Short mmCIF file of C-alpha atoms in Angstrom, two decimals:
data_model
loop_
_atom_site.label_atom_id
_atom_site.label_comp_id
_atom_site.label_asym_id
_atom_site.label_seq_id
_atom_site.Cartn_x
_atom_site.Cartn_y
_atom_site.Cartn_z
CA MET A 5 48.90 6.48 52.60
CA ALA A 6 47.84 9.21 50.18
CA SER A 7 44.37 9.40 51.68
CA LYS A 8 45.79 10.42 55.09
CA SER A 9 47.66 13.46 53.70
CA PHE A 10 45.59 14.51 50.75
CA SER A 11 41.93 14.64 49.83
CA GLU A 12 40.60 14.08 46.34
CA GLU A 13 40.15 17.84 46.01
CA ASN A 14 43.89 18.39 46.61
CA LEU A 15 44.72 15.97 43.80
CA SER A 16 42.26 17.37 41.23
CA CYS A 17 43.13 19.38 38.13
CA PRO A 18 41.83 22.98 38.36
CA VAL A 19 40.53 22.75 34.79
CA CYS A 20 38.75 19.37 34.48
CA CYS A 21 38.29 18.89 38.29
CA GLU A 22 39.30 15.22 37.93
CA ILE A 23 42.30 13.40 39.42
CA PHE A 24 45.45 14.63 37.64
CA LYS A 25 46.52 12.78 34.50
CA ASP A 26 50.06 13.51 33.27
CA PRO A 27 50.29 16.76 35.31
CA LEU A 28 52.66 19.50 34.10
CA ILE A 29 54.14 22.10 36.47
CA LEU A 30 54.09 25.75 35.45
CA SER A 31 56.64 28.37 36.42
CA CYS A 32 54.08 29.74 38.89
CA SER A 33 54.14 26.33 40.66
CA TYR A 34 50.56 25.42 39.72
CA SER A 35 50.01 22.03 38.08
CA VAL A 36 47.54 21.20 35.30
CA CYS A 37 46.78 18.06 33.25
CA LYS A 38 48.76 18.08 30.04
CA VAL A 39 45.69 17.75 27.79
CA CYS A 40 43.70 20.33 29.77
CA LEU A 41 46.52 22.87 29.55
CA GLN A 42 46.91 22.40 25.79
CA LYS A 43 43.17 22.92 25.24
CA PHE A 44 43.16 25.95 27.56
CA TRP A 45 46.07 27.57 25.72
CA GLU A 46 44.46 26.88 22.32
CA SER A 47 41.19 28.47 23.41
CA LYS A 48 42.90 31.53 24.94
CA GLY A 49 45.48 31.99 22.24
CA SER A 50 48.16 32.69 24.87
CA ARG A 51 50.23 30.64 27.28
CA GLU A 52 48.93 31.62 30.72
CA CYS A 53 48.15 29.77 33.92
CA PRO A 54 44.46 28.72 34.21
CA VAL A 55 44.58 29.58 37.95
CA CYS A 56 46.61 32.78 38.41
CA ARG A 57 46.67 33.96 34.74
CA ARG A 58 50.41 34.44 34.88
CA ARG A 59 52.02 34.05 31.46
CA SER A 60 54.40 31.14 31.02
CA SER A 61 57.66 31.80 29.30
CA LYS A 62 58.15 28.14 28.48
CA GLU A 63 56.23 26.21 25.84
CA ASP A 64 57.52 22.77 26.89
CA LEU A 65 56.74 22.36 30.59
CA PRO A 66 58.28 19.65 32.79
CA PRO A 67 56.04 16.87 34.16
CA ASN A 68 55.21 16.89 37.87
CA LEU A 69 56.34 13.31 38.55
CA ALA A 70 55.80 13.49 42.29
CA LEU A 71 52.22 14.61 41.85
CA LYS A 72 51.67 11.99 39.16
CA ASN A 73 52.87 9.18 41.47
CA LEU A 74 50.79 10.51 44.31
CA CYS A 75 47.66 10.57 42.11
CA GLU A 76 48.27 7.01 40.91
CA SER A 77 48.67 5.79 44.51
CA PHE A 78 45.51 7.61 45.53
CA SER A 79 43.55 6.01 42.69
CA VAL A 80 44.76 2.52 43.62
CA GLU A 81 43.91 3.07 47.29
CA LYS A 82 40.47 4.38 46.31
CA ILE A 83 39.78 1.21 44.33
CA GLN A 84 40.93 -0.94 47.23
CA ARG A 85 38.73 0.95 49.68
CA SER A 86 35.79 0.54 47.37
CA SER A 87 36.40 -3.21 47.07
CA ALA A 88 36.78 -3.61 50.82
CA GLY A 89 33.65 -1.61 51.39
CA SER A 90 31.62 -3.96 49.17
CA GLU A 91 31.45 -6.48 52.00
CA VAL A 92 28.19 -5.53 53.76
CA LEU A 93 28.02 -5.73 57.58
CA CYS A 94 24.98 -6.41 59.73
CA SER A 95 23.37 -3.10 60.66
CA GLN A 96 22.44 -4.45 64.16
CA HIS A 97 25.52 -6.43 65.21
CA GLY A 98 28.30 -5.15 62.93
CA GLU A 99 29.14 -8.74 61.93
CA LYS A 100 29.69 -10.02 58.43
CA LEU A 101 26.55 -11.32 56.72
CA LYS A 102 27.49 -14.94 56.11
CA LEU A 103 24.04 -16.59 56.13
CA PHE A 104 20.76 -16.26 54.23
CA CYS A 105 17.45 -16.79 56.07
CA LEU A 106 15.17 -18.85 53.82
CA GLU A 107 11.98 -17.89 55.67
CA ASP A 108 12.58 -14.12 55.74
CA GLN A 109 14.54 -14.05 52.46
CA GLN A 110 17.26 -11.82 53.89
CA LEU A 111 20.96 -11.82 54.77
CA VAL A 112 21.85 -12.37 58.44
CA CYS A 113 24.95 -12.73 60.58
CA PHE A 114 25.66 -15.49 63.06
CA VAL A 115 24.30 -13.37 65.94
CA CYS A 116 21.04 -12.83 64.00
CA ARG A 117 20.77 -16.58 63.49
CA ASP A 118 20.68 -17.19 67.24
CA SER A 119 18.25 -14.33 67.97
CA ALA A 120 14.58 -14.82 68.81
CA LYS A 121 13.60 -13.12 65.54
CA HIS A 122 14.98 -16.02 63.48
CA ARG A 123 14.22 -18.86 65.91
CA ASN A 124 13.46 -22.16 64.12
CA HIS A 125 14.28 -20.61 60.76
CA ARG A 126 16.28 -22.39 58.07
CA PHE A 127 19.56 -20.88 56.88
CA GLN A 128 21.98 -21.39 54.03
CA PRO A 129 25.51 -20.12 53.49
CA VAL A 130 25.51 -17.04 51.27
CA ASP A 131 27.41 -18.72 48.41
CA GLU A 132 25.06 -21.75 48.32
CA ALA A 133 21.94 -19.58 48.53
CA ALA A 134 23.23 -17.34 45.75
CA VAL A 135 23.80 -20.34 43.44
CA GLU A 136 20.37 -21.82 44.19
CA PHE A 137 18.49 -18.54 43.81
CA LYS A 138 20.37 -17.64 40.63
CA GLU A 139 19.24 -20.95 39.12
CA ASN A 140 15.69 -20.22 40.23
CA LEU A 141 15.89 -16.73 38.75
CA LYS A 142 17.31 -18.16 35.54
CA MET A 143 14.21 -20.36 35.23
CA LYS A 144 12.00 -17.35 35.89
CA LEU A 145 13.95 -15.35 33.33
CA LYS A 146 13.50 -17.91 30.55
CA PRO A 147 9.80 -17.08 29.84
CA LEU A 148 10.69 -13.39 29.76
CA GLN A 149 13.47 -14.07 27.27
CA GLU A 150 11.10 -16.11 25.15
CA THR A 151 8.54 -13.31 25.31
CA LEU A 152 11.24 -10.84 24.30
CA GLU A 153 12.04 -12.94 21.24
CA ILE A 154 8.35 -13.05 20.36
CA PHE A 155 8.14 -9.27 20.66
CA LYS A 156 11.25 -8.89 18.48
CA ASP A 157 9.76 -11.21 15.85
CA VAL A 158 6.47 -9.29 15.91
CA LYS A 159 8.30 -5.99 15.61
CA LEU A 160 10.21 -7.37 12.63
CA THR A 161 6.92 -8.47 11.08
CA TRP A 162 5.44 -5.03 11.71
CA ASN A 163 8.46 -3.40 10.09
CA GLN A 164 7.95 -5.64 7.06
CA THR A 165 4.27 -4.73 7.06
CA ALA A 166 5.13 -1.02 7.15
CA GLU A 167 7.44 -1.52 4.16
CA LYS A 168 4.72 -3.54 2.40
CA ILE A 169 2.27 -0.67 2.94
CA GLN A 170 4.63 1.66 1.10
CA ILE A 171 5.09 -0.84 -1.74
CA GLN A 172 1.34 -1.43 -1.97
CA THR A 173 0.69 2.31 -2.08
CA GLN A 174 3.22 2.85 -4.86
CA HIS A 175 1.95 -0.12 -6.87
CA THR A 176 -1.71 0.86 -6.42
CA GLU A 177 -1.00 4.48 -7.33
CA ARG A 178 0.73 3.31 -10.51
CA ARG A 179 -2.23 1.09 -11.40
CA ILE A 180 -4.69 3.93 -10.76
CA LYS A 181 -2.69 6.22 -13.04
CA GLU A 182 -2.54 3.53 -15.74
CA GLU A 183 -6.31 2.97 -15.60
CA PHE A 184 -7.06 6.69 -15.70
CA GLN A 185 -4.57 7.08 -18.55
CA LYS A 186 -6.65 4.58 -20.54
CA LEU A 187 -9.80 6.55 -19.75
CA HIS A 188 -8.10 9.82 -20.62
CA GLN A 189 -6.84 8.35 -23.91
CA PHE A 190 -10.32 7.08 -24.73
CA LEU A 191 -11.77 10.53 -24.09
CA ARG A 192 -9.03 12.21 -26.12
CA ASP A 193 -9.65 9.84 -29.03
CA GLU A 194 -13.41 10.34 -28.78
CA GLU A 195 -12.95 14.12 -28.64
CA ALA A 196 -10.69 14.02 -31.71
CA ALA A 197 -13.18 11.84 -33.62
CA ARG A 198 -16.09 14.16 -32.85
CA ILE A 199 -14.13 17.27 -33.75
CA ALA A 200 -13.04 15.54 -36.99
CA ALA A 201 -16.70 14.80 -37.80
CA LEU A 202 -17.57 18.44 -37.12
CA ARG A 203 -14.72 19.64 -39.38
CA GLU A 204 -15.81 17.24 -42.13
CA GLU A 205 -19.36 18.61 -42.07
CA GLU A 206 -17.97 22.13 -42.04
CA GLU A 207 -15.81 21.38 -45.09
CA GLN A 208 -18.71 19.79 -47.02
CA LYS A 209 -21.08 22.66 -46.35
CA SER A 210 -18.44 25.31 -46.91
CA GLN A 211 -17.67 23.73 -50.32
CA MET A 212 -21.38 23.68 -51.19
CA MET A 213 -21.68 27.36 -50.25
CA LYS A 214 -18.60 28.17 -52.32
CA GLU A 215 -20.06 26.49 -55.41
CA LYS A 216 -23.39 28.25 -54.98
CA MET A 217 -21.66 31.58 -54.46
CA GLU A 218 -19.59 31.10 -57.63
CA LYS A 219 -22.73 30.24 -59.63
CA MET A 220 -24.49 33.25 -58.16
CA SER A 221 -21.54 35.48 -59.14
CA ARG A 222 -21.72 34.25 -62.74
CA GLU A 223 -25.46 34.93 -62.92
CA ILE A 224 -25.01 38.40 -61.40
CA SER A 225 -22.32 39.16 -64.00
CA SER A 226 -24.57 37.97 -66.84
CA LEU A 227 -27.49 40.10 -65.63
CA SER A 228 -25.21 43.11 -65.20
CA ASP A 229 -23.97 42.74 -68.82
CA THR A 230 -27.58 42.51 -70.14
CA ILE A 231 -28.71 45.57 -68.18
CA ARG A 232 -25.73 47.57 -69.31
CA ALA A 233 -26.33 46.64 -73.01
CA VAL A 234 -30.02 47.52 -72.82
CA GLU A 235 -29.20 50.86 -71.17
CA GLU A 236 -26.73 51.63 -73.98
CA GLU A 237 -29.39 50.89 -76.64
CA MET A 238 -31.83 53.17 -74.84
CA GLU A 239 -29.36 56.03 -75.10
CA ALA A 240 -28.90 55.54 -78.89
CA GLU A 241 -30.65 57.70 -81.55
CA ASP A 242 -34.27 56.96 -82.20
CA VAL A 243 -33.76 55.40 -85.60
CA SER A 244 -30.97 53.17 -84.35
CA PHE A 245 -32.90 52.33 -81.19
CA LEU A 246 -35.99 51.30 -83.12
CA GLN A 247 -33.98 49.30 -85.64
CA ASN A 248 -32.49 47.20 -82.74
CA TYR A 249 -35.58 47.19 -80.58
CA ARG A 250 -36.66 43.65 -81.44
CA THR A 251 -33.24 42.27 -80.52
CA THR A 252 -33.00 44.41 -77.42
CA ILE A 253 -36.39 43.38 -76.09
CA THR A 254 -35.40 39.75 -76.53
CA ARG A 255 -32.37 40.28 -74.28
CA THR A 256 -34.58 41.56 -71.48
CA GLN A 257 -36.45 38.29 -71.31
CA CYS A 258 -34.40 36.78 -68.39
CA SER A 259 -34.40 32.98 -68.27
CA LEU A 260 -32.65 32.83 -64.85
CA GLU A 261 -34.55 31.33 -61.94
CA HIS A 262 -34.81 33.16 -58.70
CA PRO A 263 -32.26 31.97 -56.07
CA GLU A 264 -33.65 29.22 -53.91
CA ARG A 265 -33.62 29.41 -50.13
CA LEU A 266 -30.84 27.32 -48.66
CA SER A 267 -32.07 24.35 -46.62
CA GLY A 268 -29.73 22.33 -44.41
CA ALA A 269 -26.83 24.63 -45.08
CA LEU A 270 -26.00 25.27 -41.45
CA ILE A 271 -24.03 22.89 -39.20
CA HIS A 272 -26.14 20.30 -37.43
CA VAL A 273 -24.99 21.40 -33.98
CA GLU A 274 -27.51 19.16 -32.26
CA LYS A 275 -26.01 16.12 -33.96
CA HIS A 276 -22.63 16.84 -32.39
CA LEU A 277 -23.82 17.99 -28.96
CA GLU A 278 -26.96 15.94 -28.34
CA ASN A 279 -26.51 14.03 -25.02
CA LEU A 280 -22.78 14.24 -25.59
CA LYS A 281 -21.73 13.02 -22.13
CA PHE A 282 -24.26 10.19 -22.15
CA THR A 283 -23.35 8.92 -25.61
CA VAL A 284 -19.63 8.99 -24.76
CA TRP A 285 -20.34 7.16 -21.50
CA GLU A 286 -22.44 4.63 -23.41
CA LYS A 287 -19.65 4.06 -25.90
CA MET A 288 -17.17 3.72 -23.04
CA GLN A 289 -18.63 0.28 -22.36
CA GLU A 290 -16.34 -0.97 -25.13
CA ILE A 291 -13.30 -0.50 -22.88
CA ILE A 292 -14.89 -0.96 -19.45
CA HIS A 293 -15.27 -4.42 -17.95
CA TYR A 294 -17.11 -5.30 -14.75
CA THR A 295 -16.30 -8.40 -12.74
CA PRO A 296 -18.77 -9.33 -9.97
CA VAL A 297 -15.93 -10.54 -7.71
CA THR A 298 -12.55 -8.92 -7.08
CA LEU A 299 -9.87 -10.91 -5.25
CA ASN A 300 -8.53 -9.63 -1.94
CA PRO A 301 -4.68 -9.74 -2.00
CA ILE A 302 -4.28 -9.51 1.79
CA THR A 303 -5.94 -12.95 2.09
CA ALA A 304 -3.90 -14.69 -0.63
CA HIS A 305 -1.52 -17.52 0.30
CA PRO A 306 2.13 -16.57 -0.49
CA LEU A 307 2.25 -19.21 -3.27
CA LEU A 308 -0.62 -17.57 -5.15
CA VAL A 309 0.02 -14.87 -7.75
CA LEU A 310 -2.86 -12.47 -8.46
CA SER A 311 -3.27 -10.55 -11.70
CA GLU A 312 -2.89 -6.79 -11.56
CA ASP A 313 -6.62 -6.27 -12.00
CA LEU A 314 -7.26 -8.80 -9.17
CA THR A 315 -9.54 -11.01 -11.30
CA SER A 316 -7.37 -14.13 -11.74
CA VAL A 317 -5.12 -16.28 -9.54
CA THR A 318 -2.30 -18.70 -10.43
CA PHE A 319 -0.33 -21.14 -8.27
CA SER A 320 3.47 -20.71 -8.17
CA ASP A 321 6.37 -22.73 -6.75
CA GLU A 322 8.10 -19.51 -5.68
CA ARG A 323 6.93 -18.27 -2.29
CA GLN A 324 6.40 -14.53 -2.08
CA ASN A 325 7.70 -12.54 0.86
CA LEU A 326 4.37 -11.32 2.27
CA PRO A 327 3.37 -10.20 5.80
CA ASP A 328 1.79 -12.98 7.86
CA ASN A 329 -1.30 -10.93 8.69
CA PRO A 330 -4.30 -12.63 10.38
CA GLU A 331 -6.41 -12.43 7.21
CA ARG A 332 -3.93 -14.43 5.09
CA PHE A 333 -4.15 -18.19 4.47
CA ASP A 334 -0.93 -19.97 5.49
CA LEU A 335 -1.61 -23.67 4.78
CA TYR A 336 -4.11 -23.92 1.94
CA ALA A 337 -3.37 -22.09 -1.34
CA ALA A 338 -6.55 -20.03 -1.08
CA VAL A 339 -7.76 -16.46 -1.56
CA LEU A 340 -11.06 -14.73 -0.80
CA GLY A 341 -13.13 -12.20 -2.71
CA SER A 342 -12.94 -8.64 -1.48
CA GLU A 343 -16.68 -8.20 -0.90
CA GLY A 344 -18.75 -10.32 1.46
CA PHE A 345 -22.48 -11.00 1.23
CA ASN A 346 -25.07 -11.23 4.01
CA SER A 347 -28.23 -10.87 1.93
CA GLY A 348 -29.57 -11.19 -1.60
CA THR A 349 -28.56 -13.35 -4.58
CA HIS A 350 -25.09 -13.12 -6.13
CA CYS A 351 -23.53 -14.91 -9.08
CA TRP A 352 -20.05 -15.17 -10.59
CA ASP A 353 -18.57 -17.25 -13.42
CA VAL A 354 -15.07 -18.73 -13.11
CA ASP A 355 -12.99 -19.83 -16.09
CA VAL A 356 -11.12 -22.89 -14.78
CA GLY A 357 -9.66 -23.73 -18.20
CA GLY A 358 -7.10 -26.49 -17.95
CA ASN A 359 -6.82 -26.31 -14.16
CA THR A 360 -6.22 -29.81 -12.79
CA ARG A 361 -6.90 -29.12 -9.11
CA CYS A 362 -9.12 -26.35 -7.84
CA LEU A 363 -11.93 -25.52 -5.45
CA LEU A 364 -14.67 -22.86 -5.58
CA GLY A 365 -17.20 -21.81 -2.97
CA VAL A 366 -17.83 -19.45 -0.07
CA MET A 367 -16.35 -19.02 3.41
CA THR A 368 -17.75 -17.33 6.50
CA GLU A 369 -16.21 -14.10 7.70
CA THR A 370 -15.33 -15.45 11.18
CA ALA A 371 -13.82 -18.76 9.99
CA GLU A 372 -10.14 -19.13 10.96
CA ARG A 373 -7.80 -18.85 7.97
CA LYS A 374 -4.67 -20.18 9.60
CA GLY A 375 -3.85 -23.88 9.60
CA ASP A 376 -6.14 -26.65 8.38
CA VAL A 377 -9.26 -24.70 7.42
CA PHE A 378 -10.95 -27.88 6.14
CA SER A 379 -10.89 -29.45 9.60
CA ARG A 380 -13.23 -26.68 10.82
CA SER A 381 -16.67 -25.58 9.70
CA GLY A 382 -17.26 -22.47 7.61
CA ILE A 383 -16.65 -23.45 3.95
CA TRP A 384 -19.16 -24.65 1.30
CA TYR A 385 -17.55 -25.70 -1.95
CA MET A 386 -17.27 -27.66 -5.19
CA ASP A 387 -13.85 -29.09 -6.06
CA TYR A 388 -12.04 -30.80 -8.92
CA TYR A 389 -9.26 -33.25 -8.10
CA ASP A 390 -7.77 -36.26 -9.83
CA GLY A 391 -10.27 -35.95 -12.67
CA LYS A 392 -13.33 -36.05 -10.40
CA TYR A 393 -15.77 -33.44 -9.14
CA GLY A 394 -17.12 -33.26 -5.61
CA ALA A 395 -19.11 -30.88 -3.40
CA GLY A 396 -19.64 -30.45 0.32
CA SER A 397 -19.09 -28.35 3.41
CA THR A 398 -16.32 -28.49 5.99
CA PRO A 399 -15.41 -30.47 8.02
CA LYS A 400 -17.40 -33.24 6.29
CA PRO A 401 -15.85 -35.07 3.29
CA ALA A 402 -17.05 -34.07 -0.18
CA THR A 403 -19.79 -35.94 -2.05
CA LEU A 404 -18.77 -37.26 -5.48
CA LEU A 405 -20.70 -35.63 -8.35
CA SER A 406 -21.82 -37.33 -11.55
CA VAL A 407 -20.06 -35.07 -14.02
CA ASN A 408 -18.69 -36.96 -17.03
CA ARG A 409 -17.03 -34.05 -18.82
CA LYS A 410 -14.27 -31.56 -18.12
CA LEU A 411 -15.82 -28.21 -17.22
CA GLN A 412 -14.33 -25.04 -18.69
CA LYS A 413 -16.46 -22.45 -16.92
CA ILE A 414 -18.27 -22.90 -13.61
CA ARG A 415 -21.04 -20.62 -12.39
CA VAL A 416 -21.37 -20.09 -8.63
CA THR A 417 -24.73 -18.74 -7.45
CA LEU A 418 -25.30 -17.74 -3.84
CA ASP A 419 -28.86 -17.24 -2.59
CA TRP A 420 -28.02 -16.06 0.93
CA ASP A 421 -31.61 -15.49 2.02
CA GLY A 422 -32.80 -18.79 0.53
CA GLY A 423 -29.86 -20.70 2.02
CA ASN A 424 -28.63 -22.15 -1.31
CA LEU A 425 -25.21 -22.33 -2.93
CA SER A 426 -25.54 -23.69 -6.49
CA PHE A 427 -22.95 -24.73 -9.07
CA SER A 428 -23.63 -25.02 -12.81
CA ASP A 429 -21.87 -25.33 -16.15
CA ALA A 430 -21.65 -21.72 -17.32
CA VAL A 431 -21.18 -22.78 -20.96
CA ASN A 432 -24.60 -24.44 -21.36
CA ASN A 433 -26.18 -23.34 -18.05
CA THR A 434 -26.54 -26.94 -16.85
CA HIS A 435 -27.14 -27.38 -13.12
CA LEU A 436 -24.49 -29.46 -11.33
CA HIS A 437 -25.19 -29.38 -7.60
CA THR A 438 -26.80 -27.30 -4.84
CA LEU A 439 -25.70 -27.08 -1.20
CA THR A 440 -28.27 -25.94 1.37
CA HIS A 441 -27.51 -24.12 4.60
CA THR A 442 -29.15 -21.45 6.74
CA PHE A 443 -26.57 -18.69 6.55
CA THR A 444 -26.35 -16.48 9.62
CA GLU A 445 -23.27 -14.37 8.88
CA ARG A 446 -21.45 -12.71 6.02
CA VAL A 447 -19.72 -15.06 3.55
CA PHE A 448 -16.97 -14.35 1.04
CA PRO A 449 -16.26 -16.01 -2.33
CA TYR A 450 -13.54 -18.67 -1.84
CA PHE A 451 -10.96 -19.79 -4.43
CA ASP A 452 -8.34 -22.54 -4.00
CA THR A 453 -5.86 -23.83 -6.59
CA VAL A 454 -2.54 -25.71 -6.70
CA CYS A 455 -2.25 -25.88 -10.49
CA LYS A 456 0.53 -23.98 -12.25
CA LEU A 457 -0.74 -24.76 -15.76
CA SER A 458 -3.90 -22.68 -15.78
CA PRO A 459 -5.23 -19.82 -13.62
CA LEU A 460 -8.66 -19.40 -12.11
CA ARG A 461 -10.15 -16.37 -13.85
CA ILE A 462 -13.31 -14.54 -12.80
CA LEU A 463 -15.19 -13.65 -15.97
CA PRO A 464 -16.56 -10.15 -16.59
CA VAL A 465 -20.27 -9.59 -17.13
CA LYS A 466 -21.89 -7.41 -19.75
CA VAL A 467 -22.80 -3.90 -18.64
CA HIS A 468 -25.92 -2.29 -20.09
CA VAL A 469 -26.76 1.43 -20.04
CA SER A 470 -30.48 2.04 -20.03
CA VAL A 471 -32.68 5.14 -19.96
CA GLU A 472 -35.73 5.23 -17.73
CA HIS A 473 -38.51 7.45 -19.12
CA GLN A 474 -40.68 9.30 -16.64
CA ARG A 475 -44.43 8.73 -16.87
#
C-alpha cells in the first residue's frame, strides 16, 4: 500500500503543500502541481523550478503519471482508514462498543456489561438506543425550533419597525417644514403689509412737503421781485422817486402770511413699531388653531386613517401595514389621544357628523389594548350604534340613553379629581349623561369608529391673547 512506502509529506506539492493534483515533472526531476507551477511562473515572470530555481527549457511539461496514480491511491487509502477508524473501541477492554447502558447513559462493550460496574443495569443495542434517543431529542428540539421561529418573526417585526421609524421621521420632518413654511409666509406677508403702510405714509407726507415747498418757492420769488423793484426805485433820481413813491410804498405792504410750523409732518414711527412682535403674534391667531386633544398614531388600529394634523380619524377597508407594537389596538378600531390626564378638568368637542357607529370616552393607561378590550375594565364611554345612544363602563353592558335626535357634535368633559365623565350636546350645551368613578391612574381620550362615511373630528377651540396689567 502507498502508506507503507510513502508518507503524506512525500506526496505533497512543494508549493501548495497539499497532495499532488495533476503533477508535472520538470527537467530537474522535481514535480509540482500543474496549477501551482503556472501561478509560480506567472508571478516570477520566468520558467524556473520552485525548489532548485533551475530554469526549464520546456514550456509544455509532461505529466508525472506514476506520481499521480500513487497520490490517488494514497487518498483512497486515507479515506478508508478514516472510515475504519470511526468505529470506537472500548478504552478498557479494546472491544467494540455494541451496547448502550441506560442507567449510566454511556456506550459499553459486552465485557463492560458483565462487569460489577454495570451490574443490574439495563442495556440496549446501539442502533435501537440511537433511534429512541434521536426521537427523544427531536421532541426536545421542537420547542427550540418554535422559539427560533418566534425570534425570527420578532426580528422581522423589529426590522419593519426600524423602517417605519425612518418613514415616520421623513413624514414628520416634511410636516414640520410645511407648518413652518405657513408661519414664514404669514410673517413675510405681514412684513410686506407693514412696509407697504410705511411707504404709503412716506409718499403722502413727502407729497405734502413737496406742495408746501413749491408754494414757499413761489412766495419767495414774489418777495424777491418786490424787494428788487423797491430797491431800483430807491436808486432813481429824486424827482422820479418822489413821483412813484405812493405806488412804491404800496408794494412794500406784504400781504403774505408767515410760514406756519409743520405739525404731523414726520413719520409716525411709533404707529409702525409699537408692540410690533405682540401685535403680529396677536394677528397670528387667524391662522393658528388649537385642538385640546391630538391623536396618537402609534395606538391607532391599522384600519383607521388619521389626518395629517392628527385631529380626525376615519375607518377604512384597506388595512395599513403598521408595526404590531404593544400600544396599538389590534381588534377594536380604536385610537387614543396623545396626552393623558391624572388631575384637573379637561374638555374636548368631537364632530361626529354623519357617523353611523362610533364611541367616545376615556381609557386607563394600564388597560390592555390587545384583543377584546371591552371584556376587561378600564374604559368609560358613550356610544352610538344602530340609531341609539348608550353609555357605560367596561366590562358592563351600556345603559340606553334617552336621546331622540341625531347629535352632530358631542362634548366630552373629564373631571378627574371629581370622578366625573360627562357627555353633552356641544351645539346647544345640553347635558346627556354623566358617569361617575374614582379615578386612580392616568386616563387617555378614547375614540372608536367603524364608519367610512364620516370621520370623527376633534374641534379646535378659540385662542385668546390677553395682557395682564401690573398693579
